[in-house]
PDB file of C-alpha atoms in Angstrom:
ATOM      1  CA  MET O   6     -94.012-110.608  49.318  1.00 52.00           C
ATOM      2  CA  THR O   7     -96.678-109.397  51.696  1.00 63.00           C
ATOM      3  CA  PHE O   8     -98.502-106.076  51.492  1.00 57.00           C
ATOM      4  CA  LEU O   9     -96.470-104.890  54.676  1.00 62.00           C
ATOM      5  CA  GLU O  10     -93.111-105.061  52.749  1.00 65.00           C
ATOM      6  CA  PRO O  11     -93.874-101.948  50.554  1.00 66.00           C
ATOM      7  CA  VAL O  12     -95.073-100.134  53.619  1.00 54.00           C
ATOM      8  CA  ALA O  13     -91.966-100.921  55.455  1.00 58.00           C
ATOM      9  CA  ASP O  14     -89.964 -99.850  52.647  1.00 60.00           C
ATOM     10  CA  TRP O  15     -91.819 -96.623  52.352  1.00 55.00           C
ATOM     11  CA  ILE O  16     -91.387 -95.983  56.006  1.00 62.00           C
ATOM     12  CA  VAL O  17     -87.593 -96.692  55.731  1.00 62.00           C
ATOM     13  CA  GLY O  18     -87.476 -94.407  52.707  1.00 69.00           C
ATOM     14  CA  VAL O  19     -88.998 -91.563  54.718  1.00 75.00           C
ATOM     15  CA  TYR O  20     -87.403 -92.266  58.039  1.00 83.00           C
ATOM     16  CA  ASN O  21     -84.474 -94.736  58.319  1.00 86.00           C
ATOM     17  CA  PHE O  22     -84.175 -95.743  61.909  1.00 87.00           C
ATOM     18  CA  ARG O  23     -80.958 -97.639  61.325  1.00 88.00           C
ATOM     19  CA  ILE O  24     -79.122 -94.394  60.256  1.00 91.00           C
ATOM     20  CA  VAL O  25     -80.521 -92.648  63.426  1.00 92.00           C
ATOM     21  CA  ALA O  26     -79.301 -95.476  65.577  1.00 93.00           C
ATOM     22  CA  LEU O  27     -75.825 -94.897  64.228  1.00 94.00           C
ATOM     23  CA  TYR O  28     -75.966 -91.447  65.760  1.00 95.00           C
ATOM     24  CA  ALA O  29     -77.293 -92.414  69.102  1.00 95.00           C
ATOM     25  CA  ASP O  30     -74.137 -91.117  70.900  1.00 96.00           C
ATOM     26  CA  GLU O  31     -74.253 -87.764  69.175  1.00 96.00           C
ATOM     27  CA  PHE O  32     -77.940 -87.536  69.934  1.00 97.00           C
ATOM     28  CA  ALA O  33     -77.295 -88.369  73.632  1.00 97.00           C
ATOM     29  CA  ARG O  34     -74.591 -85.799  73.763  1.00 97.00           C
ATOM     30  CA  GLY O  35     -76.891 -83.129  72.343  1.00 97.00           C
ATOM     31  CA  ILE O  36     -79.681 -83.936  74.631  1.00 96.00           C
ATOM     32  CA  THR O  37     -77.288 -83.624  77.527  1.00 97.00           C
ATOM     33  CA  ASN O  38     -76.092 -80.248  76.508  1.00 97.00           C
ATOM     34  CA  THR O  39     -79.544 -79.082  75.748  1.00 97.00           C
ATOM     35  CA  LEU O  40     -80.757 -80.133  79.153  1.00 96.00           C
ATOM     36  CA  LEU O  41     -77.797 -78.852  80.968  1.00 97.00           C
ATOM     37  CA  ALA O  42     -78.105 -75.416  79.289  1.00 97.00           C
ATOM     38  CA  ALA O  43     -81.828 -75.209  79.791  1.00 97.00           C
ATOM     39  CA  GLY O  44     -81.740 -76.486  83.445  1.00 96.00           C
ATOM     40  CA  ALA O  45     -78.759 -74.039  84.506  1.00 97.00           C
ATOM     41  CA  SER O  46     -80.355 -71.096  82.770  1.00 97.00           C
ATOM     42  CA  LEU O  47     -83.768 -71.888  84.354  1.00 96.00           C
ATOM     43  CA  ALA O  48     -82.185 -72.044  87.826  1.00 96.00           C
ATOM     44  CA  LEU O  49     -80.191 -68.878  87.290  1.00 97.00           C
ATOM     45  CA  SER O  50     -83.129 -66.837  85.568  1.00 97.00           C
ATOM     46  CA  LEU O  51     -85.401 -67.766  88.530  1.00 94.00           C
ATOM     47  CA  ILE O  52     -82.903 -66.331  90.933  1.00 94.00           C
ATOM     48  CA  LEU O  53     -82.136 -63.153  88.914  1.00 96.00           C
ATOM     49  CA  GLY O  54     -85.916 -62.995  87.928  1.00 94.00           C
ATOM     50  CA  THR O  55     -87.049 -63.026  91.618  1.00 90.00           C
ATOM     51  CA  LEU O  56     -84.531 -60.273  92.311  1.00 93.00           C
ATOM     52  CA  LEU O  57     -85.728 -58.242  89.440  1.00 95.00           C
ATOM     53  CA  ALA O  58     -89.390 -58.817  90.557  1.00 92.00           C
ATOM     54  CA  ALA O  59     -88.464 -57.579  93.968  1.00 89.00           C
ATOM     55  CA  LEU O  60     -86.797 -54.479  92.434  1.00 93.00           C
ATOM     56  CA  ARG O  61     -89.921 -53.802  90.329  1.00 93.00           C
ATOM     57  CA  LEU O  62     -92.165 -54.024  93.360  1.00 89.00           C
ATOM     58  CA  SER O  63     -89.722 -51.825  95.526  1.00 88.00           C
ATOM     59  CA  SER O  64     -90.807 -48.561  96.904  1.00 88.00           C
ATOM     60  CA  ASN O  65     -87.459 -47.134  95.786  1.00 93.00           C
ATOM     61  CA  ARG O  66     -88.315 -45.464  92.283  1.00 93.00           C
ATOM     62  CA  LEU O  67     -84.759 -45.570  91.072  1.00 95.00           C
ATOM     63  CA  LEU O  68     -84.360 -49.348  91.638  1.00 94.00           C
ATOM     64  CA  SER O  69     -87.664 -49.923  90.218  1.00 94.00           C
ATOM     65  CA  ALA O  70     -86.865 -47.800  87.157  1.00 95.00           C
ATOM     66  CA  LEU O  71     -83.593 -49.517  86.641  1.00 95.00           C
ATOM     67  CA  ALA O  72     -85.118 -52.848  86.763  1.00 96.00           C
ATOM     68  CA  GLU O  73     -87.889 -51.869  84.248  1.00 96.00           C
ATOM     69  CA  ILE O  74     -85.395 -50.405  81.840  1.00 96.00           C
ATOM     70  CA  TYR O  75     -83.391 -53.733  81.858  1.00 96.00           C
ATOM     71  CA  ILE O  76     -86.606 -55.771  81.422  1.00 96.00           C
ATOM     72  CA  GLN O  77     -87.831 -53.634  78.423  1.00 96.00           C
ATOM     73  CA  VAL O  78     -84.341 -53.605  76.813  1.00 96.00           C
ATOM     74  CA  ILE O  79     -84.118 -57.422  76.935  1.00 96.00           C
ATOM     75  CA  ARG O  80     -87.719 -57.912  75.766  1.00 94.00           C
ATOM     76  CA  SER O  81     -87.384 -55.448  72.801  1.00 95.00           C
ATOM     77  CA  THR O  82     -84.241 -57.112  71.323  1.00 96.00           C
ATOM     78  CA  PRO O  83     -83.874 -60.688  69.548  1.00 96.00           C
ATOM     79  CA  LEU O  84     -82.325 -63.386  71.543  1.00 96.00           C
ATOM     80  CA  LEU O  85     -80.021 -64.196  68.668  1.00 96.00           C
ATOM     81  CA  LEU O  86     -78.564 -60.734  68.821  1.00 96.00           C
ATOM     82  CA  GLN O  87     -78.145 -60.967  72.601  1.00 97.00           C
ATOM     83  CA  ILE O  88     -76.341 -64.319  72.244  1.00 97.00           C
ATOM     84  CA  TYR O  89     -73.925 -62.784  69.724  1.00 96.00           C
ATOM     85  CA  ILE O  90     -73.391 -59.664  71.858  1.00 95.00           C
ATOM     86  CA  VAL O  91     -72.502 -61.871  75.024  1.00 96.00           C
ATOM     87  CA  TYR O  92     -70.385 -64.187  72.829  1.00 95.00           C
ATOM     88  CA  PHE O  93     -68.293 -61.546  71.126  1.00 95.00           C
ATOM     89  CA  ALA O  94     -68.350 -58.649  73.566  1.00 94.00           C
ATOM     90  CA  LEU O  95     -68.105 -60.247  76.963  1.00 93.00           C
ATOM     91  CA  PRO O  96     -64.439 -61.564  76.345  1.00 92.00           C
ATOM     92  CA  LEU O  97     -63.459 -57.912  75.481  1.00 93.00           C
ATOM     93  CA  LEU O  98     -65.133 -56.470  78.546  1.00 92.00           C
ATOM     94  CA  VAL O  99     -63.883 -59.305  80.925  1.00 93.00           C
ATOM     95  CA  PRO O 100     -60.841 -61.023  79.398  1.00 92.00           C
ATOM     96  CA  ALA O 101     -61.101 -64.012  81.881  1.00 90.00           C
ATOM     97  CA  THR O 102     -64.233 -65.132  80.117  1.00 91.00           C
ATOM     98  CA  ALA O 103     -62.433 -65.812  76.886  1.00 90.00           C
ATOM     99  CA  ARG O 104     -61.327 -69.061  78.325  1.00 92.00           C
ATOM    100  CA  TRP O 105     -64.904 -70.080  79.051  1.00 94.00           C
ATOM    101  CA  PRO O 106     -66.487 -72.957  77.207  1.00 95.00           C
ATOM    102  CA  GLU O 107     -69.143 -71.815  74.626  1.00 95.00           C
ATOM    103  CA  LEU O 108     -71.730 -73.708  76.772  1.00 96.00           C
ATOM    104  CA  TRP O 109     -71.225 -71.326  79.762  1.00 96.00           C
ATOM    105  CA  ILE O 110     -71.436 -68.339  77.390  1.00 96.00           C
ATOM    106  CA  GLY O 111     -74.666 -69.711  76.053  1.00 97.00           C
ATOM    107  CA  ILE O 112     -76.046 -70.316  79.557  1.00 97.00           C
ATOM    108  CA  LEU O 113     -75.138 -66.765  80.594  1.00 97.00           C
ATOM    109  CA  ALA O 114     -76.881 -65.337  77.387  1.00 97.00           C
ATOM    110  CA  LEU O 115     -80.033 -67.439  77.978  1.00 97.00           C
ATOM    111  CA  THR O 116     -80.120 -66.498  81.758  1.00 98.00           C
ATOM    112  CA  LEU O 117     -79.806 -62.627  80.953  1.00 97.00           C
ATOM    113  CA  HIS O 118     -82.535 -63.198  78.158  1.00 97.00           C
ATOM    114  CA  THR O 119     -85.075 -65.351  80.410  1.00 97.00           C
ATOM    115  CA  ALA O 120     -84.761 -63.457  83.677  1.00 97.00           C
ATOM    116  CA  PRO O 121     -86.846 -60.579  82.759  1.00 97.00           C
ATOM    117  CA  TYR O 122     -89.769 -62.759  81.553  1.00 96.00           C
ATOM    118  CA  MET O 123     -89.499 -64.720  84.847  1.00 95.00           C
ATOM    119  CA  ALA O 124     -89.455 -61.502  86.723  1.00 95.00           C
ATOM    120  CA  GLU O 125     -92.653 -60.350  85.175  1.00 94.00           C
ATOM    121  CA  ILE O 126     -94.372 -63.771  85.828  1.00 94.00           C
ATOM    122  CA  ILE O 127     -93.193 -63.779  89.483  1.00 91.00           C
ATOM    123  CA  ARG O 128     -94.330 -60.285  89.923  1.00 91.00           C
ATOM    124  CA  SER O 129     -97.742 -60.957  88.791  1.00 90.00           C
ATOM    125  CA  GLY O 130     -97.885 -64.026  90.863  1.00 88.00           C
ATOM    126  CA  ILE O 131     -97.045 -61.991  94.153  1.00 85.00           C
ATOM    127  CA  GLN O 132     -99.524 -59.462  93.184  1.00 86.00           C
ATOM    128  CA  SER O 133    -102.188 -62.088  92.769  1.00 83.00           C
ATOM    129  CA  VAL O 134    -101.937 -62.984  96.505  1.00 82.00           C
ATOM    130  CA  ALA O 135    -104.868 -61.415  98.271  1.00 79.00           C
ATOM    131  CA  ARG O 136    -103.873 -58.489 100.495  1.00 79.00           C
ATOM    132  CA  GLY O 137    -106.144 -59.732 103.255  1.00 83.00           C
ATOM    133  CA  GLN O 138    -104.047 -62.945 103.669  1.00 80.00           C
ATOM    134  CA  ILE O 139    -100.805 -60.777 104.042  1.00 78.00           C
ATOM    135  CA  GLU O 140    -102.642 -58.587 106.587  1.00 80.00           C
ATOM    136  CA  GLY O 141    -103.765 -61.600 108.453  1.00 84.00           C
ATOM    137  CA  ALA O 142    -100.240 -63.048 108.660  1.00 82.00           C
ATOM    138  CA  LEU O 143     -99.061 -59.701 110.015  1.00 82.00           C
ATOM    139  CA  ALA O 144    -101.877 -59.749 112.620  1.00 82.00           C
ATOM    140  CA  VAL O 145    -100.599 -63.074 113.954  1.00 82.00           C
ATOM    141  CA  GLY O 146     -97.051 -61.911 114.181  1.00 83.00           C
ATOM    142  CA  MET O 147     -95.504 -63.590 111.222  1.00 86.00           C
ATOM    143  CA  THR O 148     -92.045 -62.169 110.156  1.00 82.00           C
ATOM    144  CA  PHE O 149     -91.400 -61.144 106.630  1.00 74.00           C
ATOM    145  CA  ARG O 150     -89.603 -64.511 105.963  1.00 79.00           C
ATOM    146  CA  GLN O 151     -92.542 -66.485 107.370  1.00 82.00           C
ATOM    147  CA  ARG O 152     -95.015 -64.510 105.247  1.00 80.00           C
ATOM    148  CA  ALA O 153     -92.934 -65.109 102.105  1.00 78.00           C
ATOM    149  CA  GLN O 154     -92.377 -68.955 102.963  1.00 78.00           C
ATOM    150  CA  HIS O 155     -95.871 -69.972 104.192  1.00 77.00           C
ATOM    151  CA  ILE O 156     -98.256 -67.344 102.649  1.00 80.00           C
ATOM    152  CA  VAL O 157     -96.998 -65.563  99.591  1.00 80.00           C
ATOM    153  CA  LEU O 158     -94.700 -67.685  97.701  1.00 76.00           C
ATOM    154  CA  PRO O 159     -96.578 -70.994  97.794  1.00 77.00           C
ATOM    155  CA  GLN O 160     -99.730 -69.219  96.479  1.00 79.00           C
ATOM    156  CA  ALA O 161     -97.715 -67.032  94.052  1.00 80.00           C
ATOM    157  CA  PHE O 162     -95.884 -70.076  92.426  1.00 78.00           C
ATOM    158  CA  ALA O 163     -99.216 -72.198  92.303  1.00 77.00           C
ATOM    159  CA  ASN O 164    -100.823 -69.326  90.442  1.00 82.00           C
ATOM    160  CA  ILE O 165     -97.993 -68.920  87.894  1.00 86.00           C
ATOM    161  CA  MET O 166     -97.113 -72.443  87.325  1.00 83.00           C
ATOM    162  CA  PRO O 167     -98.913 -72.590  83.914  1.00 82.00           C
ATOM    163  CA  ALA O 168     -96.896 -69.407  82.938  1.00 88.00           C
ATOM    164  CA  LEU O 169     -93.562 -70.833  84.286  1.00 88.00           C
ATOM    165  CA  LEU O 170     -94.283 -73.950  82.208  1.00 86.00           C
ATOM    166  CA  GLY O 171     -94.680 -71.899  78.955  1.00 87.00           C
ATOM    167  CA  GLN O 172     -91.582 -69.888  79.564  1.00 93.00           C
ATOM    168  CA  THR O 173     -89.644 -73.148  80.403  1.00 93.00           C
ATOM    169  CA  ALA O 174     -90.805 -74.714  77.263  1.00 91.00           C
ATOM    170  CA  ILE O 175     -89.615 -71.475  75.352  1.00 93.00           C
ATOM    171  CA  LEU O 176     -86.181 -71.605  77.206  1.00 96.00           C
ATOM    172  CA  VAL O 177     -85.724 -75.274  76.071  1.00 95.00           C
ATOM    173  CA  LYS O 178     -86.516 -74.340  72.475  1.00 94.00           C
ATOM    174  CA  ASP O 179     -84.238 -71.282  72.690  1.00 96.00           C
ATOM    175  CA  THR O 180     -81.316 -73.460  73.431  1.00 96.00           C
ATOM    176  CA  SER O 181     -81.346 -74.397  69.838  1.00 95.00           C
ATOM    177  CA  LEU O 182     -79.766 -71.011  69.005  1.00 96.00           C
ATOM    178  CA  LEU O 183     -76.713 -71.982  70.870  1.00 96.00           C
ATOM    179  CA  SER O 184     -75.649 -74.237  68.033  1.00 94.00           C
ATOM    180  CA  LEU O 185     -74.750 -70.970  66.220  1.00 94.00           C
ATOM    181  CA  ILE O 186     -71.961 -70.343  68.716  1.00 95.00           C
ATOM    182  CA  THR O 187     -70.710 -73.836  68.235  1.00 93.00           C
ATOM    183  CA  VAL O 188     -72.455 -75.427  71.198  1.00 96.00           C
ATOM    184  CA  PHE O 189     -73.143 -78.977  70.361  1.00 96.00           C
ATOM    185  CA  ASP O 190     -76.850 -79.308  71.312  1.00 96.00           C
ATOM    186  CA  LEU O 191     -79.720 -81.231  70.153  1.00 95.00           C
ATOM    187  CA  VAL O 192     -80.084 -79.260  66.985  1.00 96.00           C
ATOM    188  CA  ALA O 193     -76.417 -79.577  66.206  1.00 96.00           C
ATOM    189  CA  ALA O 194     -76.783 -83.519  66.573  1.00 96.00           C
ATOM    190  CA  GLY O 195     -79.537 -83.459  63.892  1.00 96.00           C
ATOM    191  CA  MET O 196     -77.473 -81.053  61.614  1.00 96.00           C
ATOM    192  CA  LEU O 197     -74.483 -83.408  61.977  1.00 95.00           C
ATOM    193  CA  LEU O 198     -76.591 -86.427  60.797  1.00 95.00           C
ATOM    194  CA  ASN O 199     -77.999 -84.426  57.914  1.00 94.00           C
ATOM    195  CA  SER O 200     -74.675 -82.985  56.817  1.00 93.00           C
ATOM    196  CA  GLU O 201     -72.902 -86.462  56.764  1.00 93.00           C
ATOM    197  CA  ARG O 202     -75.781 -88.646  55.477  1.00 91.00           C
ATOM    198  CA  ILE O 203     -77.928 -86.043  53.643  1.00 90.00           C
ATOM    199  CA  LYS O 204     -80.980 -87.183  55.644  1.00 90.00           C
ATOM    200  CA  PRO O 205     -82.896 -84.194  56.699  1.00 92.00           C
ATOM    201  CA  ASN O 206     -85.990 -86.354  57.861  1.00 91.00           C
ATOM    202  CA  GLU O 207     -83.954 -88.574  60.070  1.00 92.00           C
ATOM    203  CA  GLY O 208     -82.011 -85.607  61.496  1.00 94.00           C
ATOM    204  CA  PHE O 209     -84.680 -83.035  62.079  1.00 94.00           C
ATOM    205  CA  LEU O 210     -87.691 -85.257  62.720  1.00 94.00           C
ATOM    206  CA  SER O 211     -85.751 -87.024  65.452  1.00 95.00           C
ATOM    207  CA  VAL O 212     -84.814 -83.618  66.986  1.00 96.00           C
ATOM    208  CA  ALA O 213     -88.589 -82.570  66.876  1.00 95.00           C
ATOM    209  CA  VAL O 214     -89.763 -85.776  68.498  1.00 95.00           C
ATOM    210  CA  ILE O 215     -87.058 -85.366  71.419  1.00 96.00           C
ATOM    211  CA  TYR O 216     -88.145 -81.615  72.050  1.00 95.00           C
ATOM    212  CA  PHE O 217     -91.828 -82.937  72.154  1.00 95.00           C
ATOM    213  CA  ALA O 218     -90.838 -85.495  74.707  1.00 95.00           C
ATOM    214  CA  ILE O 219     -89.078 -82.939  76.857  1.00 94.00           C
ATOM    215  CA  TYR O 220     -92.137 -80.692  76.662  1.00 92.00           C
ATOM    216  CA  LEU O 221     -94.424 -83.671  77.878  1.00 93.00           C
ATOM    217  CA  LEU O 222     -91.945 -84.364  80.780  1.00 92.00           C
ATOM    218  CA  LEU O 223     -92.216 -80.713  81.634  1.00 88.00           C
ATOM    219  CA  LEU O 224     -95.986 -80.573  81.492  1.00 86.00           C
ATOM    220  CA  LEU O 225     -96.175 -83.555  83.845  1.00 88.00           C
ATOM    221  CA  ALA O 226     -93.613 -82.230  86.234  1.00 85.00           C
ATOM    222  CA  SER O 227     -95.386 -78.800  86.337  1.00 78.00           C
ATOM    223  CA  ARG O 228     -98.850 -80.505  87.157  1.00 80.00           C
ATOM    224  CA  PHE O 229     -97.224 -82.427  89.886  1.00 81.00           C
ATOM    225  CA  VAL O 230     -95.599 -79.452  91.351  1.00 75.00           C
ATOM    226  CA  GLU O 231     -98.754 -77.305  90.985  1.00 71.00           C
ATOM    227  CA  ARG O 232    -100.812 -79.917  92.964  1.00 75.00           C
ATOM    228  CA  LYS O 233     -98.142 -80.046  95.704  1.00 72.00           C
ATOM    229  CA  LEU O 234     -98.057 -76.335  96.051  1.00 63.00           C
ATOM    230  CA  ALA O 235    -101.867 -76.036  96.065  1.00 61.00           C
ATOM    231  CA  GLY O 236    -102.422 -78.338  98.937  1.00 56.00           C
ATOM    232  CA  PRO O 237    -104.855 -81.143  99.789  1.00 52.00           C
ATOM    233  CA  ALA O 238    -107.976 -78.948  99.575  1.00 45.00           C
ATOM    234  CA  TRP O 239    -107.339 -78.119  96.001  1.00 45.00           C
ATOM    235  CA  ASN O 240    -106.319 -81.604  95.205  1.00 52.00           C
ATOM    236  CA  LYS O 241    -109.656 -82.971  96.737  1.00 49.00           C
ATOM    237  CA  ALA O 242    -111.640 -80.395  94.757  1.00 43.00           C
ATOM    238  CA  THR O 243    -110.052 -81.163  91.465  1.00 47.00           C
ATOM    239  CA  ALA O 244    -110.015 -84.974  91.881  1.00 49.00           C
TER     240      ALA O 244
END
């Protein structure tokens, strides 16, 4: 008996890899649903958030006020409450949604919750672009679409990339609440392992490690996109 055997026994007692391996399929299913919910909600919330940001910057006071009211209502109420409202109230208001899978309901709730935060981030990014650059684009005859595509949006998204990463990381973690409306996500996989094997370390430590790995991938992706948006001059300066 070597001194490593007690150490190995202690590790297995704290975290049994063999038990986790037995639930690999369940964890794979949970990761898939988590990433699907987060990815779909992110894409939809960016679209809705861009629209809300445009309304907030609109010269029309009514549209700006309506967008502000929606943003403040969502930001002042808990996400869990919003998920429950969408889950229970939406089928009553729109009966056709009663046949929707719980995952779709969860994606809708996360989108409605995340869009206001994205709107404020995007709005701040647009306002961070120097007015002189926009006036210069006007002077050379650029259209609104050209100004947005080549001047405003690239700089705006480069400026807000850290904030977008932070909000995306929050969104990924927020998907854990979808298990409360029976969506089989990553947390649900850990809960299943714990309920069947009474092994909380194996269940919840595995979930924590996977969430951390997802965050690292998001961090690497955001830095890559940030460098691409910033252009070669910025890359040379930071090399």
